[in-house]
Short mmCIF file of C-alpha atoms (C1' of nucleotides) in Angstrom, two decimals:
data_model
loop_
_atom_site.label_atom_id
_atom_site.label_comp_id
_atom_site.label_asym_id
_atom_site.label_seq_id
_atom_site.Cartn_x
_atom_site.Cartn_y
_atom_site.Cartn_z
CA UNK A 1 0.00 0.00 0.00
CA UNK A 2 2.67 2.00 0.37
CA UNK A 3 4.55 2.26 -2.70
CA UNK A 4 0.96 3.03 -4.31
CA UNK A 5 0.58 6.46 -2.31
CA UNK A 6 4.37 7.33 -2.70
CA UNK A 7 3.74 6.59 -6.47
CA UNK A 8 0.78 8.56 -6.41
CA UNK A 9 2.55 10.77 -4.95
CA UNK A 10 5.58 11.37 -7.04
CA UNK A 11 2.85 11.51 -10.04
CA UNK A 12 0.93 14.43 -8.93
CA UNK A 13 4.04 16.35 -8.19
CA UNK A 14 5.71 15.35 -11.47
CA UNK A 15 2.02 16.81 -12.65
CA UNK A 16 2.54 19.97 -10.62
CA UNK A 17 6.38 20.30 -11.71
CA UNK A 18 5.46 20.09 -15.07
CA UNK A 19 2.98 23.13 -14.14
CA UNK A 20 5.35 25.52 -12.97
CA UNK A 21 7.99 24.45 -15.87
CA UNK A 22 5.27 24.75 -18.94
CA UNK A 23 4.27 27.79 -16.97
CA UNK A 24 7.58 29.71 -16.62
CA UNK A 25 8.44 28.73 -19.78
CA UNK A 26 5.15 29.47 -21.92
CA UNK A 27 5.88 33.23 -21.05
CA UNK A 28 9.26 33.09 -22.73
CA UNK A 29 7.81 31.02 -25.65
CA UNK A 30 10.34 28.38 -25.51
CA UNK A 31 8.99 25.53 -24.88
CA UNK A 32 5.69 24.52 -27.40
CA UNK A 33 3.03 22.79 -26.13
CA UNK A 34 3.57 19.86 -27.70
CA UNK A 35 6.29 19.18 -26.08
CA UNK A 36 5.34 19.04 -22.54
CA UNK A 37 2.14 17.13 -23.44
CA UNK A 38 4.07 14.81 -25.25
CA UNK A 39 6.11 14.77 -22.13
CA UNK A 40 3.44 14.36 -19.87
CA UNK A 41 1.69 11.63 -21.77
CA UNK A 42 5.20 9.44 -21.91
CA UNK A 43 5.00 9.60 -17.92
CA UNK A 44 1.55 8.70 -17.28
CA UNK A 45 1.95 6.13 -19.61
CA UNK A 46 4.45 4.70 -18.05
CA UNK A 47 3.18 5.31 -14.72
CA UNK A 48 0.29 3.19 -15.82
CA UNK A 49 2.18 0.54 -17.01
CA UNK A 50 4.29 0.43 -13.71
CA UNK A 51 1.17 0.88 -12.03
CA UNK A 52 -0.37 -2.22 -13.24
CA UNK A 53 2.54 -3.89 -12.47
CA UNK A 54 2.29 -3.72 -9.32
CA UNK A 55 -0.65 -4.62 -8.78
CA UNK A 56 -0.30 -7.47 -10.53
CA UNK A 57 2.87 -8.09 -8.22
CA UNK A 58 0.75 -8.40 -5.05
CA UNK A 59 -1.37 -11.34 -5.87
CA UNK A 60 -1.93 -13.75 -3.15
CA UNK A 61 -0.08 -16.61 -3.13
CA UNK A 62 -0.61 -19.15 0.26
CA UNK A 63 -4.14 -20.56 -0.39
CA UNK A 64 -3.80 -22.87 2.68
CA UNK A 65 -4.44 -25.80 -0.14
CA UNK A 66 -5.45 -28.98 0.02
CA UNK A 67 -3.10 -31.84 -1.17
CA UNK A 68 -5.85 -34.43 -2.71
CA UNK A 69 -8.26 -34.22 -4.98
CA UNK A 70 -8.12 -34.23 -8.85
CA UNK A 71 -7.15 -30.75 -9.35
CA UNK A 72 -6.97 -30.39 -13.02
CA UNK A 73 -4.60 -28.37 -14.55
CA UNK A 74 -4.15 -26.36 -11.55
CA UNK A 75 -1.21 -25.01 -9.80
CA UNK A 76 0.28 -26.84 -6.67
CA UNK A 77 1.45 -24.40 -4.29
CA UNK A 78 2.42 -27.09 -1.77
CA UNK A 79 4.69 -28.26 -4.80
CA UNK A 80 6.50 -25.10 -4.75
CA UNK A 81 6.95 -24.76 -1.23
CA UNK A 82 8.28 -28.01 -1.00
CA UNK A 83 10.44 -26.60 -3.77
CA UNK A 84 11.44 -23.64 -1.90
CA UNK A 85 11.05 -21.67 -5.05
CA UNK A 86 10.12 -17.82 -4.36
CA UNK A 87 7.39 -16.22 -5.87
CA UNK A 88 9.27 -14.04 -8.15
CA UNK A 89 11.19 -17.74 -9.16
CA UNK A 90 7.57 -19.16 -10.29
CA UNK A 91 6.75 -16.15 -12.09
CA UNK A 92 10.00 -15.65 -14.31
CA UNK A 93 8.88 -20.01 -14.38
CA UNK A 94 6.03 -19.54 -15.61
CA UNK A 95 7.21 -16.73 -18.44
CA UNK A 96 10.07 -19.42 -19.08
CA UNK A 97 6.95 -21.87 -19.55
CA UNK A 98 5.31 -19.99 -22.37
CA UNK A 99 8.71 -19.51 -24.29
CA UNK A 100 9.86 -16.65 -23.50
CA UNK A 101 13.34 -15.59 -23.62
CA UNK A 102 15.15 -13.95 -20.84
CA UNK A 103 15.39 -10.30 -22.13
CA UNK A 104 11.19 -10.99 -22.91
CA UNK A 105 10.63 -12.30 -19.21
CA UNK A 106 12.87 -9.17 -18.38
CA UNK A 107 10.58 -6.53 -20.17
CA UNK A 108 7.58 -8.21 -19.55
CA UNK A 109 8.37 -7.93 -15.32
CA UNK A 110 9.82 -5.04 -15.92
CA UNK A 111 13.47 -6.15 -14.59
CA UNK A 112 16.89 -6.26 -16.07
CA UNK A 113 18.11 -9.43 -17.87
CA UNK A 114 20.30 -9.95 -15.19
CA UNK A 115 17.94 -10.57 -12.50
CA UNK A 116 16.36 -13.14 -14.44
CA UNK A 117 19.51 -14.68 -15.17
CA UNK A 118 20.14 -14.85 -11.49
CA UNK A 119 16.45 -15.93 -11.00
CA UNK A 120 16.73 -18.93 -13.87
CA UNK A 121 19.87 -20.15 -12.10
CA UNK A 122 18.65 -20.45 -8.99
CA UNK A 123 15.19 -22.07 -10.42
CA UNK A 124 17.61 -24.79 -12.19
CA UNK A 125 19.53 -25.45 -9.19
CA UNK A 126 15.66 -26.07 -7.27
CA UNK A 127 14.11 -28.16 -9.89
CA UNK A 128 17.89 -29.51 -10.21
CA UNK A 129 18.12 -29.15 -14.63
CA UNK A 130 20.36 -27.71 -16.18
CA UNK A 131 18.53 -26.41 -18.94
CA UNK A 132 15.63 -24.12 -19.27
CA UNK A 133 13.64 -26.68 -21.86
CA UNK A 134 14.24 -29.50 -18.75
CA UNK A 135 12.93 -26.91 -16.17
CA UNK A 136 9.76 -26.74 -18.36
CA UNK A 137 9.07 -30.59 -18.43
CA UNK A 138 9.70 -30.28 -14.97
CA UNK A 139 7.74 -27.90 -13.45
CA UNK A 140 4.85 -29.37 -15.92
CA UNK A 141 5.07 -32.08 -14.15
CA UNK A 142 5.07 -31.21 -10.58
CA UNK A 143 2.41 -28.97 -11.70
CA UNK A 144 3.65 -26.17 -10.92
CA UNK A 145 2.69 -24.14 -14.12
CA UNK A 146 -0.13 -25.15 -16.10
CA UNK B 1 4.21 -7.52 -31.73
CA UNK B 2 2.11 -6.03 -34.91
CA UNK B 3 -0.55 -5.46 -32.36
CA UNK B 4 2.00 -3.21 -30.58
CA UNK B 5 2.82 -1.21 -33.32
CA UNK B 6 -0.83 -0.51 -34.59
CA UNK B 7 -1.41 0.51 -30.56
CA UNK B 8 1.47 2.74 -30.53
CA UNK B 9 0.41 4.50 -33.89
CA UNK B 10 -3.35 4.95 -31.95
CA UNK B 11 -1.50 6.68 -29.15
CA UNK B 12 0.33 8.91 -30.93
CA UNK B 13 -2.82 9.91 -33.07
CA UNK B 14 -3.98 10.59 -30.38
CA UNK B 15 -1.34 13.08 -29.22
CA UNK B 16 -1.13 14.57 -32.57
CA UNK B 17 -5.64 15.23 -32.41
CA UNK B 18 -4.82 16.37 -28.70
CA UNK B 19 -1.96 18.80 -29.81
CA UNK B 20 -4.28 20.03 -32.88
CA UNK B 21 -7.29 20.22 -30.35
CA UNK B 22 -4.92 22.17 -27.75
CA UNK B 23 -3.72 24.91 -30.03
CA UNK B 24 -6.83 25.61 -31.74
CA UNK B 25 -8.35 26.40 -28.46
CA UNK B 26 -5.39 27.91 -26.91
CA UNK B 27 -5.70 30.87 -28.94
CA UNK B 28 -9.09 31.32 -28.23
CA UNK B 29 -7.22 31.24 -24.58
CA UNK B 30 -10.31 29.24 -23.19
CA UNK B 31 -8.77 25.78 -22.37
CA UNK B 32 -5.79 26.27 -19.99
CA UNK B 33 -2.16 24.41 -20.22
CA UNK B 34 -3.45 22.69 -17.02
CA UNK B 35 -6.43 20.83 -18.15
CA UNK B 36 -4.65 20.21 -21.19
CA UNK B 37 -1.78 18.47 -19.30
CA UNK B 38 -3.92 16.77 -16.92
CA UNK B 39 -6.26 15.04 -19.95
CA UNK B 40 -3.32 13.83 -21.71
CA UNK B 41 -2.37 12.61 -18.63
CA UNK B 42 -5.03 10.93 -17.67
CA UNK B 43 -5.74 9.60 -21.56
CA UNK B 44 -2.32 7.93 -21.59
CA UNK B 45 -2.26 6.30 -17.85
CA UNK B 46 -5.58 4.29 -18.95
CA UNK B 47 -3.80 3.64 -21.59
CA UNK B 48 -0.62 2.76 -20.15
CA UNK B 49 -2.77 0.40 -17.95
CA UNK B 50 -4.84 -0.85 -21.21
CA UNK B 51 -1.52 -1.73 -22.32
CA UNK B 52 -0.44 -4.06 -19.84
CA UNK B 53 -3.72 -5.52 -19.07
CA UNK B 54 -3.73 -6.63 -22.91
CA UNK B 55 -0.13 -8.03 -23.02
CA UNK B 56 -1.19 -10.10 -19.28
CA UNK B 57 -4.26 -11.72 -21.23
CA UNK B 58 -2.56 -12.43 -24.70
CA UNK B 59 -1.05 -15.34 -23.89
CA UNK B 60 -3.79 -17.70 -24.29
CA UNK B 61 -4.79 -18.93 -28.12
CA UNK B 62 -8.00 -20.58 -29.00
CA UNK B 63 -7.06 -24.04 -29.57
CA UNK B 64 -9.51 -24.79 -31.65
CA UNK B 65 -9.11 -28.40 -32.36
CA UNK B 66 -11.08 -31.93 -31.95
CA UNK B 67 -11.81 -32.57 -35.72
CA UNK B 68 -12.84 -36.29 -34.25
CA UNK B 69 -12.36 -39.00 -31.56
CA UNK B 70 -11.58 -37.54 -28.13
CA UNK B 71 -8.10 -38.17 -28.36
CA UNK B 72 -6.69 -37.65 -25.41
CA UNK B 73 -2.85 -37.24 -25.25
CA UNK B 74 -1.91 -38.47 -28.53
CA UNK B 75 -0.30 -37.06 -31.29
CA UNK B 76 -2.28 -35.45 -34.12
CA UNK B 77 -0.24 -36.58 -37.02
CA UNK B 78 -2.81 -34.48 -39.32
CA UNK B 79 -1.13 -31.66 -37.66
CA UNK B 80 2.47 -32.76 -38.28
CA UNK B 81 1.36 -33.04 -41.99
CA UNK B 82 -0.42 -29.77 -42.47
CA UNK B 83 3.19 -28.25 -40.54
CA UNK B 84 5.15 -30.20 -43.39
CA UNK B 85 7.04 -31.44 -40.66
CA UNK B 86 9.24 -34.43 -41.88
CA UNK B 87 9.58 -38.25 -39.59
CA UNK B 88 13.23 -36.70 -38.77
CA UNK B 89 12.22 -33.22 -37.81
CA UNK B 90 9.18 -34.72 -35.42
CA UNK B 91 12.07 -37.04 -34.02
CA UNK B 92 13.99 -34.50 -32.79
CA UNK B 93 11.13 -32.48 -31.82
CA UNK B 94 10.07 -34.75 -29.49
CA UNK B 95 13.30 -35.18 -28.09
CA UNK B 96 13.19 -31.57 -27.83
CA UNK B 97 9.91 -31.66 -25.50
CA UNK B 98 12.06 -33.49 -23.17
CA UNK B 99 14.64 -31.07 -22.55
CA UNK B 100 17.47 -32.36 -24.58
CA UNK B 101 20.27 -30.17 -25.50
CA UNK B 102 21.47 -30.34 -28.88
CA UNK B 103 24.42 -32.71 -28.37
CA UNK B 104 21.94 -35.22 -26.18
CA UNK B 105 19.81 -35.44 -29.32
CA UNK B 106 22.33 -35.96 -31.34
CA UNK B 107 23.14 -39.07 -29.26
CA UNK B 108 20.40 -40.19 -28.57
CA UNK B 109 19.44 -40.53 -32.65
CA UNK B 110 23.30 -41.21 -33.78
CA UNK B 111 23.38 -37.76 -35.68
CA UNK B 112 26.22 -35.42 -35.16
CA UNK B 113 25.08 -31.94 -33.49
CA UNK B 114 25.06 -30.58 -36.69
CA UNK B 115 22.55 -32.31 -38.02
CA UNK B 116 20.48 -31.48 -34.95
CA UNK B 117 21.54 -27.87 -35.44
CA UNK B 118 19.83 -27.98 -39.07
CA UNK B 119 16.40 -30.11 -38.07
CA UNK B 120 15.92 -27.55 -35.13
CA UNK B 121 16.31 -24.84 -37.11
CA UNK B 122 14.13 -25.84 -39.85
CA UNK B 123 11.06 -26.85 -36.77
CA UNK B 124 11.60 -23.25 -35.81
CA UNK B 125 10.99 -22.23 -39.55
CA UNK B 126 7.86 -24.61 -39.97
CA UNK B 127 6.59 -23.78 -36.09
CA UNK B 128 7.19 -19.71 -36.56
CA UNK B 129 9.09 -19.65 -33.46
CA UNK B 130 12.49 -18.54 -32.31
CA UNK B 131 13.36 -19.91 -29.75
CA UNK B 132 13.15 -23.98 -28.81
CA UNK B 133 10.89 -23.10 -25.11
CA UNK B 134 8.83 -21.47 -27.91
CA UNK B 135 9.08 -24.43 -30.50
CA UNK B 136 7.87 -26.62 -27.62
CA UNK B 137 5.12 -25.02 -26.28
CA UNK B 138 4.22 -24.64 -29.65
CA UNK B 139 4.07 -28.08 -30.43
CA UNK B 140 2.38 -28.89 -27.63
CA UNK B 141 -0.33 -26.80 -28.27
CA UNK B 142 -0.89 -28.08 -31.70
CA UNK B 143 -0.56 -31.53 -30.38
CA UNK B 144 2.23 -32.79 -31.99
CA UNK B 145 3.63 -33.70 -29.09
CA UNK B 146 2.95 -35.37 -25.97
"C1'" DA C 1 15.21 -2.92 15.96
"C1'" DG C 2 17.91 -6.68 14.03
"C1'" DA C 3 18.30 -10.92 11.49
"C1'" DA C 4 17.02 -13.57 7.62
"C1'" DA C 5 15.14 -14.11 3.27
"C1'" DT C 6 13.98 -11.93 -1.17
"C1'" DT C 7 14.67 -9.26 -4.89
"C1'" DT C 8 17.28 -6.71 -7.77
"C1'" DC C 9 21.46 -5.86 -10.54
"C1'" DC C 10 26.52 -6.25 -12.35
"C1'" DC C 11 30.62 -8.12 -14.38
"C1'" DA C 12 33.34 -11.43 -16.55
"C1'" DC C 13 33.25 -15.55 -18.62
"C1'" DT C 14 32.06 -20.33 -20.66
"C1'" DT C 15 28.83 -22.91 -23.07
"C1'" DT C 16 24.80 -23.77 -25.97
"C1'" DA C 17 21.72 -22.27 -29.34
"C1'" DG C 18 20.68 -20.66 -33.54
"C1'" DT C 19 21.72 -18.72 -38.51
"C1'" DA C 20 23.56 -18.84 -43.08
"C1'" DT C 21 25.37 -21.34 -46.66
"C1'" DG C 22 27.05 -25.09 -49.09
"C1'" DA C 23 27.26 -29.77 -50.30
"C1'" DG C 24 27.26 -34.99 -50.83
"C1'" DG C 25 24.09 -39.08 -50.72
"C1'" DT C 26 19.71 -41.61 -51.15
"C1'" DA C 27 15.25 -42.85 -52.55
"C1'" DA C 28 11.06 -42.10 -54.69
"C1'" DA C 29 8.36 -39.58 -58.17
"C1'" DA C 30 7.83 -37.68 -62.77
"C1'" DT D 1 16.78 -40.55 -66.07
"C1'" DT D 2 16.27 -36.29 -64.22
"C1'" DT D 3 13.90 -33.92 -60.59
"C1'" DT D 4 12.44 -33.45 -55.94
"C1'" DA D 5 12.39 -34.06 -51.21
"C1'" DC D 6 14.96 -35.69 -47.21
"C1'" DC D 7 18.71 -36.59 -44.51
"C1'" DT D 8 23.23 -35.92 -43.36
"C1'" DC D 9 27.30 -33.07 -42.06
"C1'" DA D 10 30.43 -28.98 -41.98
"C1'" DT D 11 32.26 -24.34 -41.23
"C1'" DA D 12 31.94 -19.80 -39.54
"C1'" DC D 13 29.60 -16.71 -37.01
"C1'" DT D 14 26.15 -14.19 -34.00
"C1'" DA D 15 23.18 -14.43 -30.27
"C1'" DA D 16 21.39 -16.23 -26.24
"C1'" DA D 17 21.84 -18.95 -22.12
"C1'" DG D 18 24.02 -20.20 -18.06
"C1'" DT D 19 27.78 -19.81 -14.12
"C1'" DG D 20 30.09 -17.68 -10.15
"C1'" DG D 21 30.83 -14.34 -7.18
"C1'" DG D 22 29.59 -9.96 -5.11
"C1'" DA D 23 26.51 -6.50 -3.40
"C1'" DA D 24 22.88 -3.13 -2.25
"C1'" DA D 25 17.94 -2.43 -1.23
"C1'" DT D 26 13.50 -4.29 0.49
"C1'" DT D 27 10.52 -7.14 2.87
"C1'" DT D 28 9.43 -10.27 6.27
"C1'" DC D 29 10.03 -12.46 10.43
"C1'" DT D 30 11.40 -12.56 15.27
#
DNA sequence: AGAAATTTCCCACTTTAGTATGAGGTAAAA
DNA sequence: TTTTACCTCATACTAAAGTGGGAAATTTCT
């Protein structure tokens, strides 16, 4: 909850910056409109995005679960717990899952390639692969992405 | 990705009508650099959150499917045919599924890696993927596969 | 508050994957 | 008997993937 007002936050005062700035500006003709709505719509776009991101970020995750019944094609968190895989390590999973690459997992969690790198190595070393088409057959079958 | 592009070219239409809309009405001096900021603002978070709500849900094709007989995990050679996927190429495919690396397939089949190397790379051709994660979810998709 | 676990990111490498192109061999179809 | 489609293999690269070690920032737990 947080990091939602600060974000807020830092949007309406980016808003209000930009304010003053087209303001002070506009009198001296230097700066066109264009640009600074131009400017303005980059941000909130990206706010958005990052926005949505987050949210998407704070999905629950325990579900006390039950280990029986025919669950079809569902997830077992018990599975990954048992694992010891993190959530971030089952999401860049399940991205791997769907064939993405690690720069497209990277862009599409909005991280650097790096972290995933980090995050596929230590998912290998969990499911104990060595390759990301092994920790696909895996994971498929130990349920753990559908 | 052409979807991308095509939403991208919407957006900045929709700067350009915005900027058109802004100056006509600036001179009139009714509409104030404000409300003009704040609207584009506004426009392009939704959007920005559009965006990313669209990329989340894309993900998930049709699957059409089930021309006959519930066949239930096997392989639908139709598929393989309509692909123009060769005996060889399905070989190594399915060898693929499993989360052999190039060299293992090669083995496995008595091929040298090369061989592999050209098989895989004509799949990817016939499957429109680029990467083998890709090729394999692909495949399993379409059935061709188990 | 402090400790422990997560998450994020880097750098420097090593190893696989994947691309492009060419080419010899075989077997079936025209 | 050509042609055609496959299968095989190779070389030379380019591009990803994966490893190891380190480290700072956050979050979560105690």
């Amino acid at each position: 909850m947080r990091p939602i007002i600060i974000g807020f936050g830092l949007m309406i005062l980016c808003l209000l910056v930009l304010f003053k700035i087209a303001e002070v500006n506009f009198i001296k003709g230097d700066v066109k409109l264009e640009v600074i709505v131009a400017i303005a719509a980059m941000i909130f776009f990206f706010v958005g995005l990052y926005f949505n991101y987050q949210q998407g970020k704070k999905r629950e995750e325990p579900t006390p679960q039950q280990p029986e019944t025919g669950t079809i094609n569902t997830i077992d968190y018990n599975q990954i717990k048992k694992l010891g895989l993190t959530q971030r390590e089952h999401d860049v999973l399940v991205k791997m899952a769907t064939g993405c690459s690690n720069q497209e997992i990277a862009t599409a969690l909005f991280l650097s390639e790096s972290t995933i790198k980090t995050h596929v190595s230590n998912i290998f070393f969990k499911l104990d692969v060595k390759r990301r088409t092994q920790a696909v057959q895996v994971a498929r079958e130990l349920k753990i992405v559908v």
